[in-house]
Tab-separated table of C-alpha atoms in Angstrom:
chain	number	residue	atom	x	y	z
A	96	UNK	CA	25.350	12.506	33.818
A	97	UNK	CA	22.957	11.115	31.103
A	98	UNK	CA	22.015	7.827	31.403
A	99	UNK	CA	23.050	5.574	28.285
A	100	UNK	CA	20.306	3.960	26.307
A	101	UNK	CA	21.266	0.499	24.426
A	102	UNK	CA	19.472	-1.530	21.934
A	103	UNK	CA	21.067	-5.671	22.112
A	104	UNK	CA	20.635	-8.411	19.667
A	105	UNK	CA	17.862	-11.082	20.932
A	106	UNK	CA	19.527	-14.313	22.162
A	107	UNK	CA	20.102	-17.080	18.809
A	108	UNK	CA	17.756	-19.777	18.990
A	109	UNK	CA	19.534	-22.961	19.630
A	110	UNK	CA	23.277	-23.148	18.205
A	111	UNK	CA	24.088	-21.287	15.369
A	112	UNK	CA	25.527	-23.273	12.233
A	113	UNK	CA	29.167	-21.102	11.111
A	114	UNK	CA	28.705	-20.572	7.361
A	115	UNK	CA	31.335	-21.598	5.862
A	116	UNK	CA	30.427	-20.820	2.478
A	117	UNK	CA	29.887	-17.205	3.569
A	118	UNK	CA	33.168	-17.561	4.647
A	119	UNK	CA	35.176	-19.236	2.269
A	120	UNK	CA	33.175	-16.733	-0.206
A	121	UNK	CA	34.706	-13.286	2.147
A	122	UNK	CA	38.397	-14.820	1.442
A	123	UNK	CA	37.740	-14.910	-2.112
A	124	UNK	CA	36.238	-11.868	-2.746
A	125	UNK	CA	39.326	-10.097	-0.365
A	126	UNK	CA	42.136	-12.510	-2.527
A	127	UNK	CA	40.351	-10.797	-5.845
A	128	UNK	CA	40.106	-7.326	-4.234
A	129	UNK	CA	43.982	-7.621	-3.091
A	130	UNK	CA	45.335	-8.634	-6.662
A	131	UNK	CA	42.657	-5.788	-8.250
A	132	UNK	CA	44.271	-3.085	-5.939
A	133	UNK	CA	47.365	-4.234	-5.877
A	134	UNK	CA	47.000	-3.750	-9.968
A	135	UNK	CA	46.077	-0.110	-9.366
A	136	UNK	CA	49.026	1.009	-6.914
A	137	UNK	CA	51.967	-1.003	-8.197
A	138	UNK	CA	53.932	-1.778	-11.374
A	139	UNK	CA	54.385	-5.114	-10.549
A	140	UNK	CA	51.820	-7.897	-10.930
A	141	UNK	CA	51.409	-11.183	-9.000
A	142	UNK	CA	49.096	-13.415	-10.454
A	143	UNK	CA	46.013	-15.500	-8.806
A	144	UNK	CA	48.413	-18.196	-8.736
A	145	UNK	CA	50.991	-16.772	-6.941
A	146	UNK	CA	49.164	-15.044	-4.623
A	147	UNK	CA	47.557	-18.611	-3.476
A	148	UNK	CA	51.115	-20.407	-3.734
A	149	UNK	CA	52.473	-17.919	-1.164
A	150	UNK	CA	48.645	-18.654	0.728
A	151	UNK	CA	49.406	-22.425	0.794
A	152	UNK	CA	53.054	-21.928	1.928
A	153	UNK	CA	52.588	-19.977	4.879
A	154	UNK	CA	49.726	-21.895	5.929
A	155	UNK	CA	52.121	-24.909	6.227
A	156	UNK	CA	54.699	-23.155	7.892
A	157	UNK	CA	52.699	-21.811	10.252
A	158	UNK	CA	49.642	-24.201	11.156
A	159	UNK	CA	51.414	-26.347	14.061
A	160	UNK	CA	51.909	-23.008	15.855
A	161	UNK	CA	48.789	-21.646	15.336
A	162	UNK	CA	46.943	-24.096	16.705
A	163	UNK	CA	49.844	-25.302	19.385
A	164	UNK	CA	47.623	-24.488	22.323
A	165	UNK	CA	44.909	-26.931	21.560
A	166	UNK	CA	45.106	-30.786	21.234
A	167	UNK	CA	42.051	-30.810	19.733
A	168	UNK	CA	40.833	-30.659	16.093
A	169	UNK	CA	40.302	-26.737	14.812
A	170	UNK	CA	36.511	-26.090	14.231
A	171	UNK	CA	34.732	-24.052	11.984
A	172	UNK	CA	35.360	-20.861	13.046
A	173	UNK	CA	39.048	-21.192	14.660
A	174	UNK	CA	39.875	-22.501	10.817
A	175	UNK	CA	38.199	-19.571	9.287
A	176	UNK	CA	40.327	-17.442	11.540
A	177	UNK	CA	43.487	-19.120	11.207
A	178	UNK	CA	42.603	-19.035	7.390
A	179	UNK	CA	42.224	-14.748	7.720
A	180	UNK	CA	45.373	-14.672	9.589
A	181	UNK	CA	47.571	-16.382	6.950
A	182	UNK	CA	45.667	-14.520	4.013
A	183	UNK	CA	46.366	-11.156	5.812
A	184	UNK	CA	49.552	-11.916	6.924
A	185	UNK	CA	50.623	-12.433	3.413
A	186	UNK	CA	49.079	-9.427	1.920
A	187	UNK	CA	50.750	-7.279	4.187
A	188	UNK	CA	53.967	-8.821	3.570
A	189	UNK	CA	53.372	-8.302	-0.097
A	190	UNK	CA	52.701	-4.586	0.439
A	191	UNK	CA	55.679	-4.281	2.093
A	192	UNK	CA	57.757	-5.702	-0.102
A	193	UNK	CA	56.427	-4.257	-2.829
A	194	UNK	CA	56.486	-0.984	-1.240
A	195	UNK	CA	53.064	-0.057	-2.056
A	196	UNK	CA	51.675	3.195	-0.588
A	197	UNK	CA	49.414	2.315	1.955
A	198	UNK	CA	47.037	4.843	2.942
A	199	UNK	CA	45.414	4.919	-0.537
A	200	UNK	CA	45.529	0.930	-0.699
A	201	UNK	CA	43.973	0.068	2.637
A	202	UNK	CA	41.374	2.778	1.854
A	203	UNK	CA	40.568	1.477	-1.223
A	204	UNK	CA	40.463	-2.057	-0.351
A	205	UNK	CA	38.089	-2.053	2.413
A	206	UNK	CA	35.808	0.508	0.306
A	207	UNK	CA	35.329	-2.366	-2.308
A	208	UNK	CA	35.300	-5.273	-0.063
A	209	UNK	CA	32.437	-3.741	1.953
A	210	UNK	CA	30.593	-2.941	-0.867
A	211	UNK	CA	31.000	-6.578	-2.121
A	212	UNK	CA	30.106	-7.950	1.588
A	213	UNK	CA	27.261	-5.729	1.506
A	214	UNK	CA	26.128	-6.837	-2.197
A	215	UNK	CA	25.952	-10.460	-0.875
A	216	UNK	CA	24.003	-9.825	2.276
A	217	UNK	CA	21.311	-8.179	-0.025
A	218	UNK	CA	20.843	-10.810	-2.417
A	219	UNK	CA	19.973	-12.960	0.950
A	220	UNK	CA	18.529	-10.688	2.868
A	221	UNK	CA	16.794	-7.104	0.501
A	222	UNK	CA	14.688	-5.753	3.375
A	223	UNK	CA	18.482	-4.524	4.695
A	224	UNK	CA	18.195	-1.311	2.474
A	225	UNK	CA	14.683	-1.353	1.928
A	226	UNK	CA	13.878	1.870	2.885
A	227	UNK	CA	16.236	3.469	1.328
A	228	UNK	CA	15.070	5.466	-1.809
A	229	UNK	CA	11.896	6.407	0.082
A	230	UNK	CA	13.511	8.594	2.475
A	231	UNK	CA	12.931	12.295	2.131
A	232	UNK	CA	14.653	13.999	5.309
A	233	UNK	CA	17.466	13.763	7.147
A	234	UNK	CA	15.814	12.287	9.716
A	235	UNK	CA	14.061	9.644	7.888
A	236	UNK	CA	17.769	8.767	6.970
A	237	UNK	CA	19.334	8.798	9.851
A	238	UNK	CA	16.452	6.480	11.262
A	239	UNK	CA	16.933	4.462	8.854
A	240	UNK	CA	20.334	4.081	9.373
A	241	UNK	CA	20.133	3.118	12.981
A	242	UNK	CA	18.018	0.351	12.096
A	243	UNK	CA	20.226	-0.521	8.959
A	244	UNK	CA	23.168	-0.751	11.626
A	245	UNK	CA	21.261	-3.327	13.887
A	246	UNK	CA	20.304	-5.752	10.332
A	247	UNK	CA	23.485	-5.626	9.354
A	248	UNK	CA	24.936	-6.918	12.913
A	249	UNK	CA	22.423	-9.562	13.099
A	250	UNK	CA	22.756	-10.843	9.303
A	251	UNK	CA	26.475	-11.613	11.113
A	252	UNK	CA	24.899	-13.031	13.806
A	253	UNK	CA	22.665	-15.285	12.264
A	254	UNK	CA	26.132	-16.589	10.247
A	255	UNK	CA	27.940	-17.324	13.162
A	256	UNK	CA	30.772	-14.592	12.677
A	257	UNK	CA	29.558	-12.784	15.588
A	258	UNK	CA	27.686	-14.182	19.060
A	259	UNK	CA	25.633	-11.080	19.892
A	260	UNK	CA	25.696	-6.985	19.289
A	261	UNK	CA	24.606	-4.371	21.031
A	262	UNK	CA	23.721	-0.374	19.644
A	263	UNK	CA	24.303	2.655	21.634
A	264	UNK	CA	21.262	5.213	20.823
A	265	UNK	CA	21.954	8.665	20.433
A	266	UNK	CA	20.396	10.865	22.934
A	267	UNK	CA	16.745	12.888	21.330
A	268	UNK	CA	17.519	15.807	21.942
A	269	UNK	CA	21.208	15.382	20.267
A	270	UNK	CA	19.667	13.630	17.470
A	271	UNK	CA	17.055	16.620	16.874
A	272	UNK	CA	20.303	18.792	16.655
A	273	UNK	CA	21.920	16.865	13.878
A	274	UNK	CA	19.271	16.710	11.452
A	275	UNK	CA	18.322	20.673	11.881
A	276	UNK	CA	21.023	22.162	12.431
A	277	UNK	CA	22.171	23.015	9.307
A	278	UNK	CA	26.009	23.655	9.905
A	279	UNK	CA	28.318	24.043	12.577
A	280	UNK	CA	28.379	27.145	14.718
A	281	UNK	CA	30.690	29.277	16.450
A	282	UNK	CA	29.895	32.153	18.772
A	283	UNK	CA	32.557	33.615	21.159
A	284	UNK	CA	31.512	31.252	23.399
A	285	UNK	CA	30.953	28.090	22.742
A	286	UNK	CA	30.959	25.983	19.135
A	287	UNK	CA	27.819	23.715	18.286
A	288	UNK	CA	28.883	20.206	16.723
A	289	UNK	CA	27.423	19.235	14.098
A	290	UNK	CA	28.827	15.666	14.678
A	291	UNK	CA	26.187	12.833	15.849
A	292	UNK	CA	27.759	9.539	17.884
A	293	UNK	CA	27.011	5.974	18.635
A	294	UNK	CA	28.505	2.910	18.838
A	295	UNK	CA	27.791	-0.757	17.794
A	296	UNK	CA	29.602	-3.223	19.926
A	297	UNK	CA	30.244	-6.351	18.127
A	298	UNK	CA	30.937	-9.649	20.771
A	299	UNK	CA	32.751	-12.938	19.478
A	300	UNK	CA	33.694	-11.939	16.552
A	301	UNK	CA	35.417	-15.143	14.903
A	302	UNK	CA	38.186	-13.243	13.411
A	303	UNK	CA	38.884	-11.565	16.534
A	304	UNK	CA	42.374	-13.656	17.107
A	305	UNK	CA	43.667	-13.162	13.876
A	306	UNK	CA	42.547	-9.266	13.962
A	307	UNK	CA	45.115	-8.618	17.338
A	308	UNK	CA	48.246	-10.682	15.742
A	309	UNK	CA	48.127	-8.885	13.043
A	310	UNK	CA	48.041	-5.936	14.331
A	311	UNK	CA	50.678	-6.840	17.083
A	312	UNK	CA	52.866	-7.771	14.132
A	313	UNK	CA	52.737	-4.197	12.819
A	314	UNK	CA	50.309	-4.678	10.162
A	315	UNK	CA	47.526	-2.748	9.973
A	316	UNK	CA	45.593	-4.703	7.119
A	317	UNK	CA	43.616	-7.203	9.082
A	318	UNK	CA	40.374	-8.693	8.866
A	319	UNK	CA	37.096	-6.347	9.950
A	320	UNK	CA	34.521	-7.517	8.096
A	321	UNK	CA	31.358	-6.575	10.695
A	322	UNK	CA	33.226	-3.282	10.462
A	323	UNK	CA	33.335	-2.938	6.686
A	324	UNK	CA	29.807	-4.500	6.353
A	325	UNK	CA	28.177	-1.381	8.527
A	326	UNK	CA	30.451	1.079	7.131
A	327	UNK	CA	29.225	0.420	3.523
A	328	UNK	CA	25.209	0.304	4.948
A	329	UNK	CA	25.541	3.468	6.467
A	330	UNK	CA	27.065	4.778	3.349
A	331	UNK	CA	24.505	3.683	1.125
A	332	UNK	CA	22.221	4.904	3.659
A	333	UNK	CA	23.204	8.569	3.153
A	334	UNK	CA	24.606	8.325	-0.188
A	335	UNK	CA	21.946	10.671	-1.560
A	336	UNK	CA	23.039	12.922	1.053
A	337	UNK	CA	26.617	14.629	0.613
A	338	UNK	CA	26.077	16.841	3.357
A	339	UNK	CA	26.583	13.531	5.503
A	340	UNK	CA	30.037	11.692	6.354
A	341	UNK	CA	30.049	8.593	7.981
A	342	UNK	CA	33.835	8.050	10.322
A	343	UNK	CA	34.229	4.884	12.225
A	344	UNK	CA	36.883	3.357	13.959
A	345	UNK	CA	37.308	0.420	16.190
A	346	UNK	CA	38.686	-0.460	19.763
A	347	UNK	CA	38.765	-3.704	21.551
A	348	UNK	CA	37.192	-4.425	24.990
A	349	UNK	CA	37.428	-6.713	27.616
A	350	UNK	CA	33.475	-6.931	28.488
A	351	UNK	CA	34.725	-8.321	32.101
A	352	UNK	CA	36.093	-5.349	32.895
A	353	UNK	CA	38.704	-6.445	34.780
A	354	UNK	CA	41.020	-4.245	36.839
A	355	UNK	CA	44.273	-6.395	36.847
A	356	UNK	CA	45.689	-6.104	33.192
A	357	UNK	CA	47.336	-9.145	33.384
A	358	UNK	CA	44.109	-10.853	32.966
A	359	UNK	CA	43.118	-8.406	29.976
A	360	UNK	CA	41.089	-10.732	27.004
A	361	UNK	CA	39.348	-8.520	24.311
A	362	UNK	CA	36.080	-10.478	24.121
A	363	UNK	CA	34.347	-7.714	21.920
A	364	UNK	CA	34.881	-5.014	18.608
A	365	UNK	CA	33.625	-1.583	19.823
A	366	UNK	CA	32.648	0.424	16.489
A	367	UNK	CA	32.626	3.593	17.560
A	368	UNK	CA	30.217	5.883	14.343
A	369	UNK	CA	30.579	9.553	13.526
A	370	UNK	CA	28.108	10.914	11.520
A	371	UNK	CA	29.462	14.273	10.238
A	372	UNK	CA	27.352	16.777	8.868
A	373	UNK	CA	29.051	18.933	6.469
């Protein structure tokens, strides 16, 4: 069985400050997004101030609840995820009611919020694509890409929306395969992928509450923003490349890996990335 080889984030120095202008600036950009798309896919319009009526309304009705289980006062990050679960919450109800086709919405609204997430993290931090245009091969790219992966975790880090991350890394001699092999084969024996896997396991992610009761609600608009953020990176990593498709999905862990599920508690965001060669 080959042995898996990892790559982790180094260990924050001291305590991480929560940005909560970063944070407050995500909402924003997803409210805009949301009203944009919504514009696209529906005849009816709700307006900014609507939208953030029905925002401050469910917050009120549903604050004492949220944070029932504590006696003390929310911090940073619990409000920021409390805040994500009521914005959410309300765009999926709107959806619903509004009957809006989903598929194309959800695909279209995380395409432009990750794009916007990823515009911000460049104006703070450029080196995070900075070897983009130079590339030549495949290879360059998909090196390039690894390392883009790994930034773009620990720009999340360093903002206090994650603790820590840690990168799968692909196997050399599968990696060789993927960037020269230059299309899937199929003999009457056996077929040759032409698919390259790894994963990027994100730990503490802050919106990691509001990310399950959504989803436990039967909504399946929720909050993945370290998901979104590496999805557009990788993207813009191979965008000069349409031989490449980048597929990602993601599954909650229990990093304790404990054997009675009774005491189940998803402690992490397991990205799992396809790189599909066309």
């Amino acid at each position: 069985e080959r042995t898996k080889q990892t790559v982790q984030s180094q260990s924050s120095i001291g305590s991480v400050v929560f940005d909560r202008a970063l944070a407050a600036n995500l909402l924003k950009q997803c409210d805009e997004t949301f009203l944009t798309c919504l514009q696209t896919k529906t005849i009816a319009t709700i307006s900014p101030e609507s939208l953030l009526r029905q925002i401050d309304d469910t917050t009120n009705l549903l604050r004492k609840s949220f944070f029932k289980a504590s006696s003390d006062t929310a911090n940073a990050q619990e409000e920021f995820n409390f805040n994500c679960y009521v914005h959410f919450r309300v765009y999926n109800e709107i959806l619903v009611k509004e009957k809006v086709y989903f598929p194309s919405f959800k695909k279209d609204f995380e395409a432009s919020v990750g794009k916007l997430i990823l515009k911000s993290a460049l104006k703070e931090q450029p080196s995070l694509l900075q070897d983009v245009v130079s590339e030549t091969t495949l290879g360059e790219r998909l090196a390039n890409a690894l390392i883009a992966s790994d930034a773009a975790a620990t720009l999340l880090q360093s903002k206090g929306v994650i603790d820590s991350w840690e990168r799968s890394i692909p196997p050399d001699d599968l990696t060789e395969d993927w960037t020269t092999t230059s299309k899937p084969t199929t003999t009457d024996n056996f077929y040759v992928s032409s698919d390259l896997e790894y994963s990027l396991a994100l730990n503490g992610d802050v919106t990691l509450n509001s990310q399950l009761l959504l989803q436990e609600l039967g909504y399946r608009l929720y909050p993945s923003f370290g998901r979104w953020l590496v999805h557009e990176t990788l993207l813009q990593c191979f965008g000069i490349d349409d031989r490449v498709k980048v597929n990602m999905d993601d599954y909650y862990m229990d990093t304790s890996y404990n054997s009675n599920p009774d005491l189940f508690e998803v402690k992490q965001v397991l990205l799992n990335i396809v790189l599909e060669r066309d």
